[in-house]
Amino acid sequence: MRPATTSRAADGALRPALEHLVKGIVEHPDDVRVRLVDNRRGARLEVRVHPEDLGTVIGRGGRTARALRQVIGSVGGKGIRVDIVDSF
């Protein structure tokens, strides 16, 4: 998948899907923000949540974050990264 195609896929279907998944596991779903950042190395989806929900999204030992990355990676390919940003 070329970077432009990857970026379109990330913004078209993957960003809303990731937002939906994250909103389903947090206490403050209205504070969930997923933003597409496009650069030379490919697309990146940045997830921002309420500070109280950060631990939930990361999970014990990073398990939840890893699972979210696996789901998005399997649907969108290897060119899309998922980053959980700790500043709200």
mmCIF file of N, CA and C in Angstrom:
data_model
loop_
_atom_site.group_PDB
_atom_site.id
_atom_site.type_symbol
_atom_site.label_atom_id
_atom_site.label_comp_id
_atom_site.label_asym_id
_atom_site.label_seq_id
_atom_site.Cartn_x
_atom_site.Cartn_y
_atom_site.Cartn_z
ATOM 1 N N MET A 1 0.840 -1.168 0.000
ATOM 2 C CA MET A 1 0.000 0.000 0.000
ATOM 3 C C MET A 1 0.890 1.238 0.000
ATOM 4 N N ARG A 2 0.655 2.164 -0.922
ATOM 5 C CA ARG A 2 1.438 3.394 -0.997
ATOM 6 C C ARG A 2 1.041 4.340 0.121
ATOM 7 N N PRO A 3 1.931 5.277 0.509
ATOM 8 C CA PRO A 3 1.624 6.189 1.610
ATOM 9 C C PRO A 3 0.328 6.965 1.432
ATOM 10 N N ALA A 4 0.028 7.461 0.231
ATOM 11 C CA ALA A 4 -1.211 8.218 0.030
ATOM 12 C C ALA A 4 -2.427 7.317 0.231
ATOM 13 N N THR A 5 -2.352 6.098 -0.276
ATOM 14 C CA THR A 5 -3.446 5.153 -0.102
ATOM 15 C C THR A 5 -3.597 4.776 1.365
ATOM 16 N N THR A 6 -2.481 4.580 2.038
ATOM 17 C CA THR A 6 -2.505 4.263 3.463
ATOM 18 C C THR A 6 -3.149 5.390 4.246
ATOM 19 N N SER A 7 -2.796 6.613 3.914
ATOM 20 C CA SER A 7 -3.342 7.776 4.607
ATOM 21 C C SER A 7 -4.849 7.879 4.403
ATOM 22 N N ARG A 8 -5.303 7.660 3.183
ATOM 23 C CA ARG A 8 -6.745 7.715 2.910
ATOM 24 C C ARG A 8 -7.493 6.633 3.671
ATOM 25 N N ALA A 9 -6.919 5.430 3.709
ATOM 26 C CA ALA A 9 -7.555 4.327 4.437
ATOM 27 C C ALA A 9 -7.607 4.632 5.924
ATOM 28 N N ALA A 10 -6.533 5.213 6.443
ATOM 29 C CA ALA A 10 -6.481 5.528 7.872
ATOM 30 C C ALA A 10 -7.535 6.556 8.237
ATOM 31 N N ASP A 11 -7.699 7.571 7.412
ATOM 32 C CA ASP A 11 -8.655 8.622 7.741
ATOM 33 C C ASP A 11 -10.084 8.207 7.414
ATOM 34 N N GLY A 12 -10.254 7.388 6.387
ATOM 35 C CA GLY A 12 -11.597 7.018 5.964
ATOM 36 C C GLY A 12 -12.286 6.013 6.857
ATOM 37 N N ALA A 13 -11.649 4.907 7.145
ATOM 38 C CA ALA A 13 -12.301 3.845 7.907
ATOM 39 C C ALA A 13 -11.612 3.542 9.234
ATOM 40 N N LEU A 14 -10.300 3.626 9.255
ATOM 41 C CA LEU A 14 -9.576 3.196 10.446
ATOM 42 C C LEU A 14 -9.680 4.185 11.602
ATOM 43 N N ARG A 15 -9.626 5.478 11.318
ATOM 44 C CA ARG A 15 -9.725 6.468 12.389
ATOM 45 C C ARG A 15 -11.047 6.350 13.126
ATOM 46 N N PRO A 16 -12.196 6.322 12.418
ATOM 47 C CA PRO A 16 -13.465 6.143 13.137
ATOM 48 C C PRO A 16 -13.565 4.791 13.853
ATOM 49 N N ALA A 17 -12.992 3.751 13.268
ATOM 50 C CA ALA A 17 -13.042 2.431 13.910
ATOM 51 C C ALA A 17 -12.231 2.426 15.200
ATOM 52 N N LEU A 18 -11.042 3.006 15.166
ATOM 53 C CA LEU A 18 -10.212 3.078 16.371
ATOM 54 C C LEU A 18 -10.895 3.934 17.438
ATOM 55 N N GLU A 19 -11.475 5.039 17.024
ATOM 56 C CA GLU A 19 -12.194 5.903 17.966
ATOM 57 C C GLU A 19 -13.343 5.144 18.627
ATOM 58 N N HIS A 20 -14.067 4.365 17.850
ATOM 59 C CA HIS A 20 -15.178 3.571 18.377
ATOM 60 C C HIS A 20 -14.680 2.532 19.392
ATOM 61 N N LEU A 21 -13.591 1.844 19.064
ATOM 62 C CA LEU A 21 -13.032 0.843 19.978
ATOM 63 C C LEU A 21 -12.599 1.475 21.300
ATOM 64 N N VAL A 22 -11.915 2.599 21.219
ATOM 65 C CA VAL A 22 -11.416 3.251 22.433
ATOM 66 C C VAL A 22 -12.573 3.793 23.270
ATOM 67 N N LYS A 23 -13.565 4.391 22.618
ATOM 68 C CA LYS A 23 -14.718 4.921 23.357
ATOM 69 C C LYS A 23 -15.448 3.823 24.123
ATOM 70 N N GLY A 24 -15.377 2.605 23.625
ATOM 71 C CA GLY A 24 -16.059 1.497 24.279
ATOM 72 C C GLY A 24 -15.398 1.006 25.555
ATOM 73 N N ILE A 25 -14.155 1.412 25.808
ATOM 74 C CA ILE A 25 -13.454 0.891 26.986
ATOM 75 C C ILE A 25 -13.125 1.955 28.030
ATOM 76 N N VAL A 26 -13.443 3.215 27.759
ATOM 77 C CA VAL A 26 -13.065 4.286 28.689
ATOM 78 C C VAL A 26 -14.260 4.791 29.485
ATOM 79 N N GLU A 27 -13.973 5.488 30.573
ATOM 80 C CA GLU A 27 -15.009 6.081 31.423
ATOM 81 C C GLU A 27 -15.495 7.427 30.888
ATOM 82 N N HIS A 28 -14.674 8.100 30.099
ATOM 83 C CA HIS A 28 -15.009 9.419 29.555
ATOM 84 C C HIS A 28 -14.968 9.365 28.022
ATOM 85 N N PRO A 29 -15.956 8.732 27.391
ATOM 86 C CA PRO A 29 -15.914 8.562 25.932
ATOM 87 C C PRO A 29 -15.986 9.875 25.156
ATOM 88 N N ASP A 30 -16.570 10.910 25.748
ATOM 89 C CA ASP A 30 -16.654 12.191 25.044
ATOM 90 C C ASP A 30 -15.295 12.872 24.917
ATOM 91 N N ASP A 31 -14.327 12.437 25.699
ATOM 92 C CA ASP A 31 -12.992 13.034 25.666
ATOM 93 C C ASP A 31 -12.017 12.285 24.760
ATOM 94 N N VAL A 32 -12.473 11.286 24.054
ATOM 95 C CA VAL A 32 -11.600 10.520 23.157
ATOM 96 C C VAL A 32 -11.406 11.299 21.861
ATOM 97 N N ARG A 33 -10.148 11.455 21.479
ATOM 98 C CA ARG A 33 -9.801 12.112 20.218
ATOM 99 C C ARG A 33 -8.808 11.226 19.476
ATOM 100 N N VAL A 34 -9.076 10.983 18.205
ATOM 101 C CA VAL A 34 -8.145 10.241 17.359
ATOM 102 C C VAL A 34 -7.834 11.133 16.170
ATOM 103 N N ARG A 35 -6.548 11.391 15.970
ATOM 104 C CA ARG A 35 -6.122 12.318 14.925
ATOM 105 C C ARG A 35 -5.152 11.604 13.993
ATOM 106 N N LEU A 36 -5.311 11.845 12.704
ATOM 107 C CA LEU A 36 -4.404 11.286 11.706
ATOM 108 C C LEU A 36 -3.239 12.243 11.502
ATOM 109 N N VAL A 37 -2.030 11.724 11.625
ATOM 110 C CA VAL A 37 -0.818 12.487 11.339
ATOM 111 C C VAL A 37 -0.112 11.764 10.202
ATOM 112 N N ASP A 38 0.105 12.477 9.109
ATOM 113 C CA ASP A 38 0.717 11.877 7.922
ATOM 114 C C ASP A 38 2.137 12.411 7.772
ATOM 115 N N ASN A 39 3.093 11.516 7.620
ATOM 116 C CA ASN A 39 4.471 11.947 7.402
ATOM 117 C C ASN A 39 5.142 11.023 6.396
ATOM 118 N N ARG A 40 6.434 11.221 6.188
ATOM 119 C CA ARG A 40 7.163 10.437 5.179
ATOM 120 C C ARG A 40 7.164 8.942 5.466
ATOM 121 N N ARG A 41 7.160 8.583 6.735
ATOM 122 C CA ARG A 41 7.240 7.164 7.094
ATOM 123 C C ARG A 41 5.890 6.470 7.081
ATOM 124 N N GLY A 42 4.832 7.193 6.808
ATOM 125 C CA GLY A 42 3.507 6.594 6.774
ATOM 126 C C GLY A 42 2.535 7.317 7.676
ATOM 127 N N ALA A 43 1.371 6.766 7.790
ATOM 128 C CA ALA A 43 0.319 7.390 8.592
ATOM 129 C C ALA A 43 0.437 6.952 10.049
ATOM 130 N N ARG A 44 0.051 7.866 10.934
ATOM 131 C CA ARG A 44 0.048 7.574 12.368
ATOM 132 C C ARG A 44 -1.274 8.067 12.939
ATOM 133 N N LEU A 45 -1.917 7.222 13.718
ATOM 134 C CA LEU A 45 -3.142 7.610 14.403
ATOM 135 C C LEU A 45 -2.789 7.901 15.857
ATOM 136 N N GLU A 46 -3.007 9.141 16.280
ATOM 137 C CA GLU A 46 -2.737 9.544 17.656
ATOM 138 C C GLU A 46 -4.022 9.469 18.462
ATOM 139 N N VAL A 47 -3.974 8.749 19.557
ATOM 140 C CA VAL A 47 -5.134 8.600 20.436
ATOM 141 C C VAL A 47 -4.902 9.448 21.680
ATOM 142 N N ARG A 48 -5.850 10.322 21.975
ATOM 143 C CA ARG A 48 -5.811 11.139 23.193
ATOM 144 C C ARG A 48 -7.071 10.843 23.994
ATOM 145 N N VAL A 49 -6.885 10.603 25.281
ATOM 146 C CA VAL A 49 -8.010 10.287 26.160
ATOM 147 C C VAL A 49 -7.908 11.134 27.424
ATOM 148 N N HIS A 50 -8.977 11.127 28.198
ATOM 149 C CA HIS A 50 -8.989 11.790 29.500
ATOM 150 C C HIS A 50 -7.865 11.186 30.346
ATOM 151 N N PRO A 51 -7.161 12.005 31.145
ATOM 152 C CA PRO A 51 -6.048 11.470 31.947
ATOM 153 C C PRO A 51 -6.418 10.270 32.825
ATOM 154 N N GLU A 52 -7.639 10.223 33.317
ATOM 155 C CA GLU A 52 -8.062 9.087 34.146
ATOM 156 C C GLU A 52 -8.203 7.799 33.335
ATOM 157 N N ASP A 53 -8.353 7.913 32.021
ATOM 158 C CA ASP A 53 -8.545 6.746 31.160
ATOM 159 C C ASP A 53 -7.254 6.237 30.527
ATOM 160 N N LEU A 54 -6.167 6.937 30.741
ATOM 161 C CA LEU A 54 -4.912 6.570 30.091
ATOM 162 C C LEU A 54 -4.475 5.148 30.454
ATOM 163 N N GLY A 55 -4.564 4.798 31.724
ATOM 164 C CA GLY A 55 -4.192 3.453 32.156
ATOM 165 C C GLY A 55 -5.071 2.376 31.556
ATOM 166 N N THR A 56 -6.343 2.681 31.378
ATOM 167 C CA THR A 56 -7.274 1.720 30.777
ATOM 168 C C THR A 56 -6.911 1.453 29.327
ATOM 169 N N VAL A 57 -6.574 2.502 28.591
ATOM 170 C CA VAL A 57 -6.259 2.351 27.171
ATOM 171 C C VAL A 57 -4.918 1.639 26.985
ATOM 172 N N ILE A 58 -3.979 1.893 27.865
ATOM 173 C CA ILE A 58 -2.685 1.208 27.768
ATOM 174 C C ILE A 58 -2.807 -0.228 28.258
ATOM 175 N N GLY A 59 -3.485 -0.424 29.375
ATOM 176 C CA GLY A 59 -3.686 -1.769 29.909
ATOM 177 C C GLY A 59 -2.480 -2.276 30.679
ATOM 178 N N ARG A 60 -2.683 -3.359 31.387
ATOM 179 C CA ARG A 60 -1.610 -3.955 32.192
ATOM 180 C C ARG A 60 -0.506 -4.470 31.269
ATOM 181 N N GLY A 61 0.677 -3.932 31.458
ATOM 182 C CA GLY A 61 1.803 -4.347 30.627
ATOM 183 C C GLY A 61 1.657 -3.946 29.171
ATOM 184 N N GLY A 62 0.765 -3.021 28.867
ATOM 185 C CA GLY A 62 0.565 -2.569 27.494
ATOM 186 C C GLY A 62 -0.302 -3.482 26.652
ATOM 187 N N ARG A 63 -1.012 -4.399 27.293
ATOM 188 C CA ARG A 63 -1.800 -5.389 26.541
ATOM 189 C C ARG A 63 -2.916 -4.761 25.713
ATOM 190 N N THR A 64 -3.638 -3.814 26.287
ATOM 191 C CA THR A 64 -4.750 -3.207 25.550
ATOM 192 C C THR A 64 -4.224 -2.397 24.374
ATOM 193 N N ALA A 65 -3.182 -1.617 24.594
ATOM 194 C CA ALA A 65 -2.583 -0.834 23.508
ATOM 195 C C ALA A 65 -2.084 -1.753 22.399
ATOM 196 N N ARG A 66 -1.449 -2.841 22.774
ATOM 197 C CA ARG A 66 -0.948 -3.803 21.785
ATOM 198 C C ARG A 66 -2.097 -4.417 20.992
ATOM 199 N N ALA A 67 -3.202 -4.726 21.668
ATOM 200 C CA ALA A 67 -4.366 -5.301 20.978
ATOM 201 C C ALA A 67 -4.966 -4.297 20.000
ATOM 202 N N LEU A 68 -5.069 -3.038 20.407
ATOM 203 C CA LEU A 68 -5.584 -2.003 19.502
ATOM 204 C C LEU A 68 -4.681 -1.873 18.277
ATOM 205 N N ARG A 69 -3.379 -1.909 18.492
ATOM 206 C CA ARG A 69 -2.429 -1.815 17.373
ATOM 207 C C ARG A 69 -2.556 -3.017 16.442
ATOM 208 N N GLN A 70 -2.768 -4.193 17.014
ATOM 209 C CA GLN A 70 -2.920 -5.396 16.187
ATOM 210 C C GLN A 70 -4.171 -5.320 15.323
ATOM 211 N N VAL A 71 -5.271 -4.881 15.905
ATOM 212 C CA VAL A 71 -6.521 -4.783 15.141
ATOM 213 C C VAL A 71 -6.357 -3.801 13.991
ATOM 214 N N ILE A 72 -5.839 -2.619 14.276
ATOM 215 C CA ILE A 72 -5.672 -1.604 13.232
ATOM 216 C C ILE A 72 -4.638 -2.066 12.211
ATOM 217 N N GLY A 73 -3.574 -2.695 12.654
ATOM 218 C CA GLY A 73 -2.556 -3.198 11.733
ATOM 219 C C GLY A 73 -3.069 -4.291 10.822
ATOM 220 N N SER A 74 -3.927 -5.153 11.345
ATOM 221 C CA SER A 74 -4.445 -6.246 10.515
ATOM 222 C C SER A 74 -5.439 -5.739 9.483
ATOM 223 N N VAL A 75 -6.149 -4.694 9.805
ATOM 224 C CA VAL A 75 -7.117 -4.131 8.862
ATOM 225 C C VAL A 75 -6.440 -3.161 7.900
ATOM 226 N N GLY A 76 -5.548 -2.335 8.420
ATOM 227 C CA GLY A 76 -4.970 -1.265 7.614
ATOM 228 C C GLY A 76 -3.599 -1.524 7.057
ATOM 229 N N GLY A 77 -2.974 -2.602 7.416
ATOM 230 C CA GLY A 77 -1.638 -2.881 6.924
ATOM 231 C C GLY A 77 -0.572 -2.363 7.867
ATOM 232 N N LYS A 78 0.668 -2.616 7.505
ATOM 233 C CA LYS A 78 1.796 -2.285 8.379
ATOM 234 C C LYS A 78 2.164 -0.805 8.342
ATOM 235 N N GLY A 79 1.655 -0.051 7.380
ATOM 236 C CA GLY A 79 2.049 1.349 7.239
ATOM 237 C C GLY A 79 1.376 2.296 8.205
ATOM 238 N N ILE A 80 0.505 1.801 9.070
ATOM 239 C CA ILE A 80 -0.229 2.671 9.981
ATOM 240 C C ILE A 80 0.183 2.361 11.413
ATOM 241 N N ARG A 81 0.654 3.393 12.113
ATOM 242 C CA ARG A 81 1.028 3.240 13.519
ATOM 243 C C ARG A 81 -0.072 3.807 14.390
ATOM 244 N N VAL A 82 -0.186 3.279 15.592
ATOM 245 C CA VAL A 82 -1.126 3.800 16.584
ATOM 246 C C VAL A 82 -0.305 4.240 17.788
ATOM 247 N N ASP A 83 -0.406 5.521 18.126
ATOM 248 C CA ASP A 83 0.298 6.071 19.285
ATOM 249 C C ASP A 83 -0.717 6.576 20.293
ATOM 250 N N ILE A 84 -0.488 6.256 21.552
ATOM 251 C CA ILE A 84 -1.334 6.760 22.630
ATOM 252 C C ILE A 84 -0.573 7.911 23.270
ATOM 253 N N VAL A 85 -1.138 9.105 23.156
ATOM 254 C CA VAL A 85 -0.470 10.322 23.597
ATOM 255 C C VAL A 85 -0.975 10.671 24.984
ATOM 256 N N ASP A 86 -0.050 10.973 25.896
ATOM 257 C CA ASP A 86 -0.462 11.203 27.281
ATOM 258 C C ASP A 86 -0.843 12.644 27.595
ATOM 259 N N SER A 87 -0.690 13.558 26.673
ATOM 260 C CA SER A 87 -1.131 14.934 26.937
ATOM 261 C C SER A 87 -2.529 15.122 26.377
ATOM 262 N N PHE A 88 -3.404 15.690 27.195
ATOM 263 C CA PHE A 88 -4.802 15.838 26.789
ATOM 264 C C PHE A 88 -5.105 17.229 26.375
#
